[in-house]
Short mmCIF file of C-alpha atoms in Angstrom, two decimals:
data_model
loop_
_atom_site.label_atom_id
_atom_site.label_comp_id
_atom_site.label_asym_id
_atom_site.label_seq_id
_atom_site.Cartn_x
_atom_site.Cartn_y
_atom_site.Cartn_z
CA MET S 197 23.63 42.19 58.04
CA SER S 198 21.01 40.11 56.48
CA HIS S 199 21.06 36.47 55.88
CA VAL S 200 18.74 33.84 54.63
CA GLU S 201 16.45 32.68 57.33
CA THR S 202 14.11 30.40 55.47
CA MET S 203 14.89 28.02 52.69
CA ILE S 204 12.78 28.20 49.59
CA PRO S 205 10.37 25.31 49.94
CA PRO S 206 10.84 22.52 47.44
CA GLN S 207 8.69 22.96 44.38
CA PRO S 208 7.57 20.56 41.73
CA ALA S 209 9.49 20.62 38.45
CA PRO S 210 8.12 23.09 35.95
CA PRO S 211 5.75 21.50 33.49
CA GLY S 212 7.39 20.35 30.26
CA THR S 213 6.74 22.54 27.26
CA VAL S 214 3.73 21.26 25.42
CA ARG S 215 4.21 21.05 21.70
CA PRO S 216 1.20 22.72 20.17
CA PHE S 217 -0.76 20.59 17.75
CA THR S 218 -0.12 22.65 14.64
CA ALA S 219 -1.56 22.26 11.17
CA GLN S 220 1.87 21.06 10.02
CA ARG S 221 1.82 18.27 12.55
CA LEU S 222 -1.66 17.28 11.47
CA ILE S 223 -0.64 17.16 7.80
CA GLY S 224 2.53 15.26 8.69
CA ASN S 225 0.62 12.68 10.67
CA ILE S 226 -1.94 12.29 7.90
CA ALA S 227 0.83 11.86 5.32
CA LEU S 228 2.60 9.29 7.46
CA GLY S 229 -0.74 7.57 7.97
CA VAL S 230 -1.24 7.40 4.22
CA TRP S 231 2.20 5.83 3.75
CA LEU S 232 1.50 3.38 6.55
CA ALA S 233 -1.87 2.46 5.09
CA ALA S 234 -0.33 2.06 1.64
CA SER S 235 2.44 -0.21 2.93
CA VAL S 236 0.03 -2.27 5.02
CA GLY S 237 -2.29 -2.48 2.03
CA LEU S 238 0.53 -3.66 -0.23
CA PHE S 239 1.66 -6.14 2.41
CA LEU S 240 -1.86 -7.53 2.76
CA LEU S 241 -2.14 -7.70 -1.02
CA MET S 242 1.05 -9.71 -1.15
CA VAL S 243 0.00 -11.99 1.73
CA ASP S 244 -3.40 -12.42 0.14
CA GLY S 245 -2.00 -13.26 -3.25
CA TRP S 246 0.93 -15.30 -1.92
CA ASP S 247 1.39 -18.41 -3.92
CA PRO S 248 4.42 -20.64 -3.33
CA GLU S 249 4.00 -22.13 -6.76
CA LYS S 250 4.29 -18.71 -8.39
CA PHE S 251 7.26 -17.88 -6.18
CA ALA S 252 9.03 -21.07 -7.18
CA LYS S 253 8.22 -20.45 -10.83
CA TYR S 254 9.02 -16.77 -11.16
CA GLY S 255 11.50 -16.20 -8.30
CA PRO S 256 14.49 -17.60 -10.20
CA SER S 257 13.54 -15.70 -13.36
CA PHE S 258 13.43 -12.45 -11.34
CA LEU S 259 16.93 -13.22 -10.09
CA SER S 260 18.19 -13.91 -13.60
CA GLY S 261 16.54 -10.68 -14.73
CA LEU S 262 18.37 -8.86 -11.96
CA GLY S 263 21.59 -10.37 -13.26
CA VAL S 264 20.87 -9.19 -16.80
CA THR S 265 20.13 -5.67 -15.55
CA LEU S 266 23.33 -5.51 -13.52
CA GLY S 267 25.32 -7.00 -16.40
CA ILE S 268 24.09 -4.55 -18.99
CA VAL S 269 24.49 -1.54 -16.69
CA GLY S 270 27.95 -2.60 -15.53
CA SER S 271 29.29 -3.26 -19.01
CA SER S 272 27.78 -0.15 -20.59
CA ILE S 273 29.08 2.08 -17.79
CA THR S 274 32.58 0.61 -18.14
CA LEU S 275 32.65 0.79 -21.94
CA GLY S 276 31.10 4.26 -21.79
CA ALA S 277 33.82 5.43 -19.41
CA ILE S 278 36.49 4.29 -21.88
CA LEU S 279 34.70 5.91 -24.82
CA SER S 280 34.07 9.13 -22.89
CA LEU S 281 37.81 9.88 -22.55
CA PRO S 282 38.47 10.77 -26.21
CA ILE S 283 35.14 12.61 -26.42
CA ALA S 284 35.92 14.74 -23.38
CA PHE S 285 39.35 15.61 -24.72
CA ALA S 286 37.96 16.38 -28.17
CA ARG S 287 35.42 18.65 -26.50
CA MET S 288 38.22 20.52 -24.69
CA SER S 289 40.64 20.61 -27.62
CA LYS S 290 41.50 23.82 -29.42
CA ASN S 291 40.83 22.16 -32.77
CA LYS S 292 37.51 23.66 -33.93
CA ILE S 293 36.36 20.70 -36.02
CA LEU S 294 37.13 18.18 -33.29
CA GLY S 295 35.40 20.28 -30.65
CA TRP S 296 32.38 20.79 -32.84
CA ALA S 297 32.09 17.08 -33.65
CA ALA S 298 32.28 16.14 -29.98
CA TYR S 299 29.73 18.82 -29.12
CA THR S 300 27.32 17.49 -31.73
CA TYR S 301 27.73 13.95 -30.45
CA VAL S 302 27.07 15.00 -26.86
CA TYR S 303 24.15 17.22 -27.84
CA PHE S 304 22.49 14.46 -29.83
CA PHE S 305 22.76 11.81 -27.14
CA ARG S 306 21.77 14.13 -24.31
CA GLY S 307 18.95 15.77 -26.22
CA THR S 308 17.07 12.67 -27.34
CA PRO S 309 15.37 10.04 -25.19
CA LEU S 310 17.33 6.86 -24.50
CA ILE S 311 14.39 4.80 -25.72
CA ALA S 312 14.43 6.55 -29.10
CA GLN S 313 18.18 5.87 -29.38
CA LEU S 314 17.57 2.23 -28.52
CA PHE S 315 14.88 1.97 -31.21
CA LEU S 316 17.19 3.69 -33.68
CA VAL S 317 19.88 1.08 -33.05
CA TYR S 318 17.67 -1.99 -32.68
CA TYR S 319 14.98 -1.44 -35.32
CA GLY S 320 16.77 1.20 -37.38
CA LEU S 321 20.13 -0.50 -37.87
CA GLY S 322 18.33 -3.83 -37.91
CA SER S 323 16.60 -2.80 -41.13
CA PHE S 324 19.97 -2.75 -42.91
CA ARG S 325 20.27 -6.49 -42.65
CA PRO S 326 21.68 -7.24 -46.15
CA GLN S 327 24.38 -4.57 -45.81
CA MET S 328 25.22 -5.80 -42.32
CA GLU S 329 25.52 -9.37 -43.54
CA ALA S 330 27.76 -8.19 -46.35
CA ILE S 331 30.26 -6.63 -43.95
CA GLY S 332 29.85 -9.40 -41.40
CA LEU S 333 28.34 -7.39 -38.55
CA TRP S 334 24.94 -9.00 -38.54
CA TRP S 335 25.75 -11.42 -35.68
CA PHE S 336 26.17 -8.38 -33.45
CA PHE S 337 22.99 -6.52 -34.37
CA ARG S 338 20.86 -9.66 -34.46
CA ASP S 339 20.87 -9.86 -30.68
CA ALA S 340 18.75 -7.32 -28.79
CA TRP S 341 21.17 -7.48 -25.85
CA ASN S 342 24.05 -6.28 -28.02
CA CYS S 343 21.94 -3.49 -29.49
CA ALA S 344 20.94 -2.35 -26.01
CA LEU S 345 24.58 -2.46 -24.93
CA LEU S 346 25.61 -0.37 -27.93
CA ALA S 347 22.87 2.23 -27.41
CA PHE S 348 23.52 2.49 -23.67
CA THR S 349 27.28 2.75 -24.15
CA LEU S 350 26.95 5.55 -26.70
CA ASN S 351 24.45 7.33 -24.46
CA THR S 352 26.37 7.08 -21.23
CA ALA S 353 29.61 8.03 -22.99
CA ALA S 354 28.05 11.37 -23.90
CA TYR S 355 26.95 12.02 -20.33
CA GLN S 356 30.23 10.84 -18.83
CA ALA S 357 32.22 12.99 -21.25
CA GLU S 358 30.35 16.05 -19.99
CA ILE S 359 30.93 15.01 -16.36
CA LEU S 360 34.64 14.51 -17.00
CA ARG S 361 34.99 17.78 -18.90
CA GLY S 362 33.18 19.74 -16.23
CA ALA S 363 35.30 18.19 -13.51
CA ILE S 364 38.62 18.79 -15.29
CA GLN S 365 37.68 22.38 -16.06
CA SER S 366 36.64 22.95 -12.45
CA VAL S 367 40.23 22.53 -11.30
CA PRO S 368 41.65 26.06 -11.00
CA ARG S 369 44.22 27.21 -13.56
CA GLY S 370 46.68 27.89 -10.76
CA GLN S 371 47.09 24.14 -10.28
CA THR S 372 48.36 23.71 -13.83
CA GLU S 373 50.58 26.74 -13.48
CA GLY S 374 51.89 25.51 -10.15
CA ALA S 375 52.76 22.16 -11.67
CA ALA S 376 54.49 23.92 -14.56
CA ALA S 377 56.42 26.11 -12.11
CA LEU S 378 57.65 22.97 -10.38
CA GLY S 379 58.91 21.73 -13.73
CA LEU S 380 56.50 18.81 -14.01
CA PRO S 381 55.94 17.63 -17.56
CA PRO S 382 52.32 18.17 -18.70
CA ARG S 383 51.51 14.44 -18.67
CA VAL S 384 52.64 14.00 -15.10
CA ALA S 385 50.93 17.21 -14.09
CA PHE S 386 47.67 15.96 -15.59
CA PHE S 387 47.73 12.53 -13.99
CA LYS S 388 49.20 13.49 -10.62
CA VAL S 389 47.78 16.96 -10.06
CA ILE S 390 44.71 17.70 -12.18
CA LEU S 391 42.97 14.34 -12.46
CA PRO S 392 42.89 13.42 -8.75
CA GLN S 393 41.26 16.75 -7.93
CA ALA S 394 38.89 16.46 -10.88
CA LEU S 395 37.75 12.97 -9.87
CA ILE S 396 36.66 14.22 -6.46
CA VAL S 397 34.38 16.70 -8.19
CA ALA S 398 33.22 14.06 -10.66
CA LEU S 399 32.41 11.42 -8.07
CA ARG S 400 28.89 12.52 -7.26
CA PRO S 401 27.76 13.05 -10.89
CA TYR S 402 29.23 9.63 -11.76
CA GLY S 403 27.09 8.08 -9.04
CA ASN S 404 24.03 9.86 -10.37
CA GLU S 405 24.83 8.64 -13.86
CA ILE S 406 25.04 5.01 -12.68
CA ILE S 407 21.70 5.36 -10.91
CA LEU S 408 20.21 6.90 -14.05
CA MET S 409 21.50 3.97 -16.08
CA ILE S 410 20.05 1.41 -13.66
CA LYS S 411 16.70 3.12 -13.96
CA GLY S 412 17.03 3.72 -17.68
CA SER S 413 17.98 0.11 -18.36
CA ALA S 414 14.37 -0.89 -17.66
CA ILE S 415 13.49 0.11 -21.21
CA VAL S 416 15.40 -2.83 -22.71
CA ALA S 417 12.33 -4.85 -21.71
CA ILE S 418 10.57 -3.27 -24.69
CA VAL S 419 13.08 -4.66 -27.19
CA THR S 420 12.67 -8.21 -25.85
CA VAL S 421 15.64 -8.35 -23.51
CA PHE S 422 14.54 -10.12 -20.34
CA ASP S 423 16.08 -7.96 -17.66
CA LEU S 424 14.35 -7.38 -14.33
CA MET S 425 11.66 -5.29 -15.99
CA GLY S 426 11.26 -7.76 -18.83
CA GLU S 427 10.84 -10.69 -16.46
CA THR S 428 8.32 -8.65 -14.49
CA ARG S 429 6.32 -7.89 -17.59
CA ARG S 430 6.42 -11.53 -18.67
CA ALA S 431 5.31 -12.71 -15.24
CA PHE S 432 2.53 -10.11 -15.15
CA SER S 433 1.27 -10.99 -18.59
CA ARG S 434 1.01 -14.65 -17.56
CA THR S 435 -0.51 -14.24 -14.11
CA PHE S 436 -2.16 -10.79 -14.14
CA ASP S 437 -0.89 -10.57 -10.60
CA TYR S 438 -0.19 -6.98 -9.61
CA GLN S 439 2.32 -7.92 -6.94
CA MET S 440 4.87 -8.76 -9.63
CA TYR S 441 5.30 -5.01 -10.15
CA VAL S 442 5.61 -4.51 -6.40
CA TRP S 443 8.44 -7.06 -6.25
CA ALA S 444 10.23 -5.37 -9.14
CA ALA S 445 9.81 -1.99 -7.46
CA ILE S 446 11.31 -3.35 -4.22
CA LEU S 447 14.27 -4.85 -6.08
CA TYR S 448 14.96 -1.64 -8.01
CA LEU S 449 14.68 0.44 -4.83
CA ILE S 450 17.12 -1.85 -3.02
CA MET S 451 19.61 -1.58 -5.88
CA VAL S 452 19.42 2.20 -6.03
CA GLU S 453 19.57 2.65 -2.26
CA ILE S 454 22.60 0.37 -1.90
CA LEU S 455 24.39 2.32 -4.60
CA ARG S 456 23.41 5.66 -3.08
CA ASN S 457 24.68 4.70 0.38
CA LEU S 458 27.84 3.20 -1.05
CA TRP S 459 28.49 6.43 -2.90
CA ALA S 460 27.86 8.55 0.18
CA TRP S 461 30.38 6.42 2.08
CA LEU S 462 32.88 6.64 -0.78
CA GLU S 463 32.56 10.40 -0.98
CA ASP S 464 32.97 10.69 2.76
CA ARG S 465 36.14 8.63 2.58
CA ILE S 466 37.68 10.33 -0.44
CA THR S 467 37.11 13.87 0.86
CA ARG S 468 38.28 13.19 4.41
CA HIS S 469 41.32 15.41 3.92
CA LEU S 470 39.02 18.35 3.17
CA LYS S 471 37.14 18.09 6.46
CA ARG S 472 37.81 20.63 9.14
CA MET F 10 -19.37 16.06 -19.14
CA SER F 11 -18.41 14.11 -22.23
CA GLY F 12 -19.96 16.84 -24.38
CA LEU F 13 -17.69 19.38 -22.71
CA PHE F 14 -14.69 17.18 -23.37
CA ALA F 15 -15.69 16.76 -27.00
CA ALA F 16 -16.12 20.50 -27.45
CA LEU F 17 -12.79 21.18 -25.74
CA SER F 18 -10.93 18.59 -27.79
CA SER F 19 -12.39 19.85 -31.07
CA ALA F 20 -11.43 23.42 -30.15
CA VAL F 21 -7.92 22.27 -29.32
CA ALA F 22 -7.76 20.27 -32.53
CA TRP F 23 -8.76 23.30 -34.59
CA LEU F 24 -6.21 25.51 -32.84
CA GLY F 25 -3.58 22.81 -33.29
CA SER F 26 -4.27 22.50 -37.01
CA VAL F 27 -3.76 26.24 -37.50
CA ILE F 28 -0.50 26.61 -35.57
CA ASP F 29 0.83 23.13 -36.33
CA PRO F 30 4.57 23.65 -37.02
CA LEU F 31 4.88 20.42 -39.00
CA CYS F 32 1.73 19.96 -41.06
CA GLY F 33 0.00 23.31 -40.67
CA PRO F 34 -0.44 25.80 -43.51
CA ILE F 35 3.24 26.76 -43.21
CA GLY F 36 4.50 23.52 -41.65
CA ILE F 37 7.90 21.99 -42.35
CA PHE F 38 6.48 18.74 -43.70
CA ARG F 39 3.93 20.63 -45.81
CA LEU F 40 6.64 22.77 -47.40
CA PHE F 41 9.49 20.29 -47.83
CA GLY F 42 7.98 16.85 -47.31
CA SER F 43 5.56 16.55 -50.23
CA GLY F 44 6.30 13.54 -52.39
CA THR F 45 8.29 11.81 -49.63
CA LEU F 46 7.24 9.50 -46.83
CA LEU F 47 6.76 12.52 -44.62
CA ALA F 48 4.07 14.13 -46.78
CA CYS F 49 0.95 15.32 -45.02
CA GLY F 50 -2.43 13.75 -45.60
CA ASN F 51 -2.94 10.26 -46.97
CA ALA F 52 0.21 10.28 -49.08
CA GLY F 53 2.66 10.04 -46.19
CA TRP F 54 3.15 9.91 -42.47
CA GLY F 55 3.57 13.64 -41.92
CA ASP F 56 0.24 14.36 -40.28
CA GLU F 57 0.42 11.30 -37.99
CA ILE F 58 3.88 12.29 -36.79
CA SER F 59 2.79 15.88 -36.40
CA TYR F 60 -0.10 14.69 -34.21
CA GLY F 61 2.41 12.75 -32.11
CA PHE F 62 4.59 15.84 -31.82
CA MET F 63 1.61 17.76 -30.45
CA ILE F 64 0.80 14.97 -27.98
CA THR F 65 4.37 14.87 -26.68
CA ALA F 66 4.52 18.63 -26.27
CA THR F 67 1.08 18.76 -24.65
CA LEU F 68 1.91 15.98 -22.21
CA ALA F 69 5.13 17.67 -21.11
CA ILE F 70 3.50 21.09 -20.81
CA ALA F 71 0.52 19.68 -18.91
CA THR F 72 2.76 17.77 -16.50
CA LEU F 73 5.04 20.70 -15.70
CA PRO F 74 2.65 22.83 -13.55
CA VAL F 75 1.40 19.78 -11.65
CA GLY F 76 4.93 18.65 -10.89
CA LEU F 77 6.10 22.14 -9.93
CA PHE F 78 3.11 22.66 -7.62
CA VAL F 79 3.51 19.33 -5.82
CA GLY F 80 7.29 19.66 -5.75
CA PHE F 81 7.10 23.08 -4.13
CA PHE F 82 4.98 21.84 -1.26
CA ILE F 83 7.17 18.78 -0.80
CA ALA F 84 10.20 21.05 -0.61
CA LEU F 85 8.39 23.09 2.05
CA ALA F 86 7.53 19.90 3.93
CA LYS F 87 11.15 18.79 3.81
CA GLN F 88 12.38 21.85 5.63
CA SER F 89 9.55 21.97 8.15
CA GLU F 90 10.27 21.61 11.86
CA GLU F 91 7.73 18.83 12.11
CA LYS F 92 9.45 15.46 12.13
CA SER F 93 6.58 13.41 10.71
CA LEU F 94 6.18 15.78 7.78
CA ARG F 95 9.88 15.55 6.95
CA LEU F 96 9.82 11.77 7.18
CA ALA F 97 6.75 11.45 4.96
CA SER F 98 8.20 13.71 2.27
CA ASN F 99 11.56 11.95 2.37
CA ILE F 100 9.84 8.61 1.84
CA TYR F 101 8.10 10.12 -1.18
CA THR F 102 11.32 11.31 -2.83
CA THR F 103 13.24 8.15 -1.99
CA ILE F 104 10.62 5.98 -3.63
CA PHE F 105 9.96 8.00 -6.75
CA ARG F 106 13.57 8.91 -7.43
CA GLY F 107 14.62 5.30 -6.98
CA LEU F 108 12.05 3.64 -9.21
CA PRO F 109 12.61 3.49 -12.96
CA GLU F 110 10.22 5.85 -14.74
CA LEU F 111 8.95 2.99 -16.87
CA LEU F 112 8.07 0.97 -13.78
CA THR F 113 6.34 3.96 -12.18
CA LEU F 114 4.34 4.33 -15.35
CA PHE F 115 3.26 0.69 -15.33
CA ILE F 116 2.47 0.78 -11.62
CA VAL F 117 0.30 3.87 -12.06
CA TYR F 118 -1.35 2.60 -15.23
CA TYR F 119 -2.24 -0.90 -14.03
CA GLY F 120 -2.62 0.10 -10.39
CA LEU F 121 -5.14 2.84 -11.20
CA GLN F 122 -6.96 0.43 -13.45
CA ILE F 123 -7.26 -2.16 -10.68
CA LEU F 124 -8.23 0.43 -8.09
CA VAL F 125 -10.92 2.01 -10.25
CA GLN F 126 -12.22 -1.41 -11.25
CA GLN F 127 -12.49 -2.54 -7.63
CA PHE F 128 -14.15 0.73 -6.67
CA LEU F 129 -16.69 0.43 -9.46
CA ALA F 130 -17.25 -3.25 -8.66
CA SER F 131 -18.10 -2.30 -5.09
CA LEU F 132 -20.68 0.10 -6.53
CA GLY F 133 -22.14 -2.71 -8.57
CA TYR F 134 -20.62 -1.93 -11.98
CA GLN F 135 -19.14 -4.99 -13.65
CA GLY F 136 -17.16 -4.28 -16.76
CA ALA F 137 -13.73 -3.56 -18.14
CA VAL F 138 -12.24 -0.22 -17.17
CA GLU F 139 -9.66 1.47 -19.32
CA ILE F 140 -7.61 4.27 -17.83
CA ASN F 141 -6.76 7.11 -20.17
CA ALA F 142 -3.09 6.72 -21.13
CA PHE F 143 -2.61 10.49 -21.17
CA VAL F 144 -3.84 10.83 -17.58
CA ALA F 145 -1.78 7.87 -16.40
CA GLY F 146 1.28 9.33 -18.10
CA MET F 147 0.63 12.72 -16.59
CA ILE F 148 0.33 11.28 -13.08
CA ALA F 149 3.42 9.07 -13.36
CA LEU F 150 5.62 11.74 -14.94
CA GLY F 151 4.26 14.39 -12.58
CA VAL F 152 5.08 12.28 -9.55
CA VAL F 153 8.64 11.64 -10.74
CA PHE F 154 9.10 15.28 -11.72
CA SER F 155 7.82 16.53 -8.36
CA ALA F 156 10.21 14.23 -6.48
CA TYR F 157 13.22 15.63 -8.36
CA CYS F 158 11.79 19.16 -8.30
CA SER F 159 11.50 19.11 -4.51
CA GLU F 160 15.24 18.39 -4.24
CA VAL F 161 16.12 21.27 -6.57
CA LEU F 162 13.82 23.67 -4.72
CA LEU F 163 15.10 22.48 -1.35
CA SER F 164 18.68 23.32 -2.25
CA ALA F 165 17.48 26.68 -3.61
CA PHE F 166 15.67 27.35 -0.33
CA LYS F 167 18.86 26.58 1.55
CA ALA F 168 20.75 29.08 -0.60
CA ILE F 169 18.52 31.93 0.60
CA PRO F 170 19.99 33.46 3.77
CA ARG F 171 17.95 33.57 6.99
CA GLY F 172 18.26 37.33 6.95
CA GLN F 173 15.75 37.48 4.11
CA TYR F 174 13.06 35.86 6.27
CA GLU F 175 14.01 38.12 9.16
CA ALA F 176 13.73 41.14 6.88
CA GLY F 177 10.21 40.03 6.06
CA ASP F 178 9.42 39.78 9.78
CA ALA F 179 10.96 43.21 10.38
CA LEU F 180 8.71 44.70 7.72
CA GLY F 181 5.72 43.18 9.47
CA PHE F 182 4.82 40.80 6.61
CA HIS F 183 3.01 37.65 7.53
CA ARG F 184 4.47 34.36 6.37
CA GLY F 185 2.60 34.09 3.10
CA LYS F 186 3.54 37.60 2.07
CA THR F 187 7.21 37.04 2.94
CA MET F 188 7.15 33.94 0.81
CA ARG F 189 5.44 35.64 -2.11
CA LEU F 190 7.28 38.95 -2.20
CA ILE F 191 10.73 38.13 -0.85
CA ILE F 192 11.53 34.44 -1.06
CA LEU F 193 9.84 33.26 -4.27
CA PRO F 194 11.50 35.76 -6.65
CA GLN F 195 14.92 34.76 -5.38
CA LEU F 196 13.97 31.09 -5.32
CA VAL F 197 13.02 31.13 -8.99
CA ARG F 198 16.28 32.81 -9.89
CA ILE F 199 18.38 30.25 -8.01
CA ALA F 200 16.39 27.18 -9.00
CA LEU F 201 15.91 27.97 -12.69
CA PRO F 202 19.01 26.17 -14.07
CA GLY F 203 18.12 23.04 -12.09
CA LEU F 204 14.51 23.25 -13.19
CA GLY F 205 15.66 23.61 -16.78
CA ASN F 206 17.54 20.32 -16.49
CA LEU F 207 14.47 18.67 -15.00
CA TRP F 208 12.32 19.98 -17.84
CA MET F 209 14.70 18.40 -20.36
CA ALA F 210 14.50 15.11 -18.45
CA LEU F 211 10.70 15.36 -18.42
CA LEU F 212 10.63 15.99 -22.15
CA LYS F 213 12.68 12.87 -22.75
CA ASP F 214 10.65 10.79 -20.30
CA THR F 215 7.46 11.53 -22.21
CA ALA F 216 8.75 9.11 -24.85
CA LEU F 217 8.10 6.28 -22.38
CA VAL F 218 4.37 6.90 -22.51
CA SER F 219 4.34 5.42 -26.01
CA VAL F 220 4.72 2.04 -24.30
CA ILE F 221 1.26 2.22 -22.75
CA GLY F 222 -0.25 3.23 -26.04
CA LEU F 223 -0.37 7.01 -26.11
CA PRO F 224 0.18 8.12 -29.75
CA ASP F 225 3.19 10.35 -29.09
CA ILE F 226 6.16 10.99 -31.41
CA LEU F 227 7.81 7.67 -30.75
CA ARG F 228 4.67 5.58 -31.15
CA GLN F 229 3.62 7.30 -34.36
CA THR F 230 7.08 6.99 -35.91
CA GLY F 231 7.18 3.38 -34.70
CA VAL F 232 3.93 2.59 -36.48
CA ALA F 233 5.22 4.34 -39.59
CA ALA F 234 8.48 2.38 -39.36
CA ARG F 235 6.69 -0.93 -39.06
CA VAL F 236 4.36 -0.27 -41.98
CA SER F 237 6.85 1.33 -44.33
CA LYS F 238 9.79 -0.91 -43.32
CA GLN F 239 12.07 2.12 -43.19
CA ALA F 240 12.79 2.04 -39.49
CA PHE F 241 16.05 3.96 -39.49
CA GLU F 242 14.64 6.99 -41.30
CA PHE F 243 11.57 7.24 -39.12
CA PHE F 244 13.36 6.79 -35.80
CA ALA F 245 15.91 9.35 -36.96
CA VAL F 246 13.00 11.72 -37.56
CA ALA F 247 11.75 10.98 -34.03
CA CYS F 248 15.18 11.80 -32.59
CA LEU F 249 15.32 15.01 -34.64
CA LEU F 250 11.91 16.08 -33.38
CA PHE F 251 13.03 15.53 -29.79
CA LEU F 252 16.18 17.52 -30.55
CA ILE F 253 14.03 20.35 -31.91
CA LEU F 254 11.96 20.32 -28.72
CA ALA F 255 15.15 20.38 -26.64
CA MET F 256 16.56 23.29 -28.64
CA LEU F 257 13.33 25.28 -28.38
CA SER F 258 13.19 24.78 -24.65
CA SER F 259 16.83 25.73 -24.15
CA ILE F 260 16.08 28.99 -26.00
CA VAL F 261 13.04 29.60 -23.80
CA PHE F 262 14.97 28.81 -20.64
CA SER F 263 17.86 31.11 -21.44
CA ALA F 264 15.36 33.89 -22.11
CA LEU F 265 13.65 33.12 -18.80
CA GLU F 266 16.97 33.19 -17.00
CA ARG F 267 17.77 36.58 -18.46
CA TRP F 268 14.32 37.80 -17.44
CA THR F 269 14.66 36.65 -13.84
CA LYS F 270 18.08 38.23 -13.58
CA ARG F 271 16.95 41.60 -14.94
CA SER F 272 16.78 43.14 -11.45
CA GLU F 273 20.11 41.78 -10.32
CA ALA F 274 22.84 44.33 -9.74
CA VAL F 275 25.21 44.62 -12.68
CA ARG F 276 28.68 43.66 -11.61
#
């Protein structure tokens, strides 16, 4: 019978695995270094050019610009959502003419740049001043803000109609048939069975659309609406101070990031019954 | 250097005048626009708008390869095992997907101008520096495009099963060959619809470059609208031209999609 006679002498812990210094790591460190240098550079630029007088003068106008941006995006998204309902249903209807008209509308507004649509409304419709005055609509088209609201609403309605249509059509047919088998009237089936499932699918594209509108709304600065971008351009043209653009960039990034995180949280919450 | 540019631009101009779809020998404006505001030559705005059409198309086509190239490597960086590389590329996409395209354009345009000016001043050159609007537009749009493109390519990469890489290893391919022969053909097939959407967005974003003075469709029609006081007609023409570009590219993309799917098993 054999047994252990000597204990294995205590040994030092094995050396930790050394991560090799790969080319990837080198590139990654260089890239991070570039970002760090850029942010430090921007920070120094802002410290260097810091001027309390400028801050006091242009700070409030930046805030009011932020308000204008949020106002125009919020109202055009809301109005667009209302307008998108009939368009989406026309697009899905069996009536050929209705479907074709809705398709043309959507194709036009998704196929042309938002800025061209804005010019078409602001300068284009603005050139029909006598006719507008005759039918009493001139007060609306006189104001650049209203024109921007109109163009944005029409544009986002086209995008939202496509989102809504895609979401509704993504709900399997069996759901409609199941509701019919239970004897639910079509209206109830739509609102209680189809729409809730469709909205889960539509949530993420809706978030993307709002972000696109926030970013797209910067172009109203070109038609003399003083939103965040407009205030930035005004401040830059008066001071020739580059950090105005940096401030605007920071504000836009904060807006978009807040919305993105809010949407991620919302999606997490709404789909919690689907988690395993 | 400038002689080379001049020769290149004159060659391009000659080629453009021959195949010009709007004001060329068999252009739309030449055939149907004579006598109207859209006539070619000095009688109307046809040739100016046709020049803008070329600029818009050229800008978009020139930006596409740059954006695709950068976007591909950013997508690779995003799925690397190296933490710092992932972080750096995520910062890139967060910034350039979050900023409005117009603001990116201004930041690039004025920022480059200031940088070049300071660089030249340190070399002893004192004078105004003007950055080419086309180059600034290409950089800004390319950066935005590459940020979005990396996301599309990343999700396409994730859709390719690990077994494909392992098959490459089993065949004894090195990494580059696996990527080229096995992964890329599938990647293109998966990513093409997403890339098509991005191309449409790029095409529409080129209109923003008119703001920094590049004579594209929108700027040329805008000038025509201001001079002729018929804003609605000219901006409608601009919208129609963008629609034509969108239609052409959707035809091209559906052909491309069919071509990439030619080797897929018929179900």
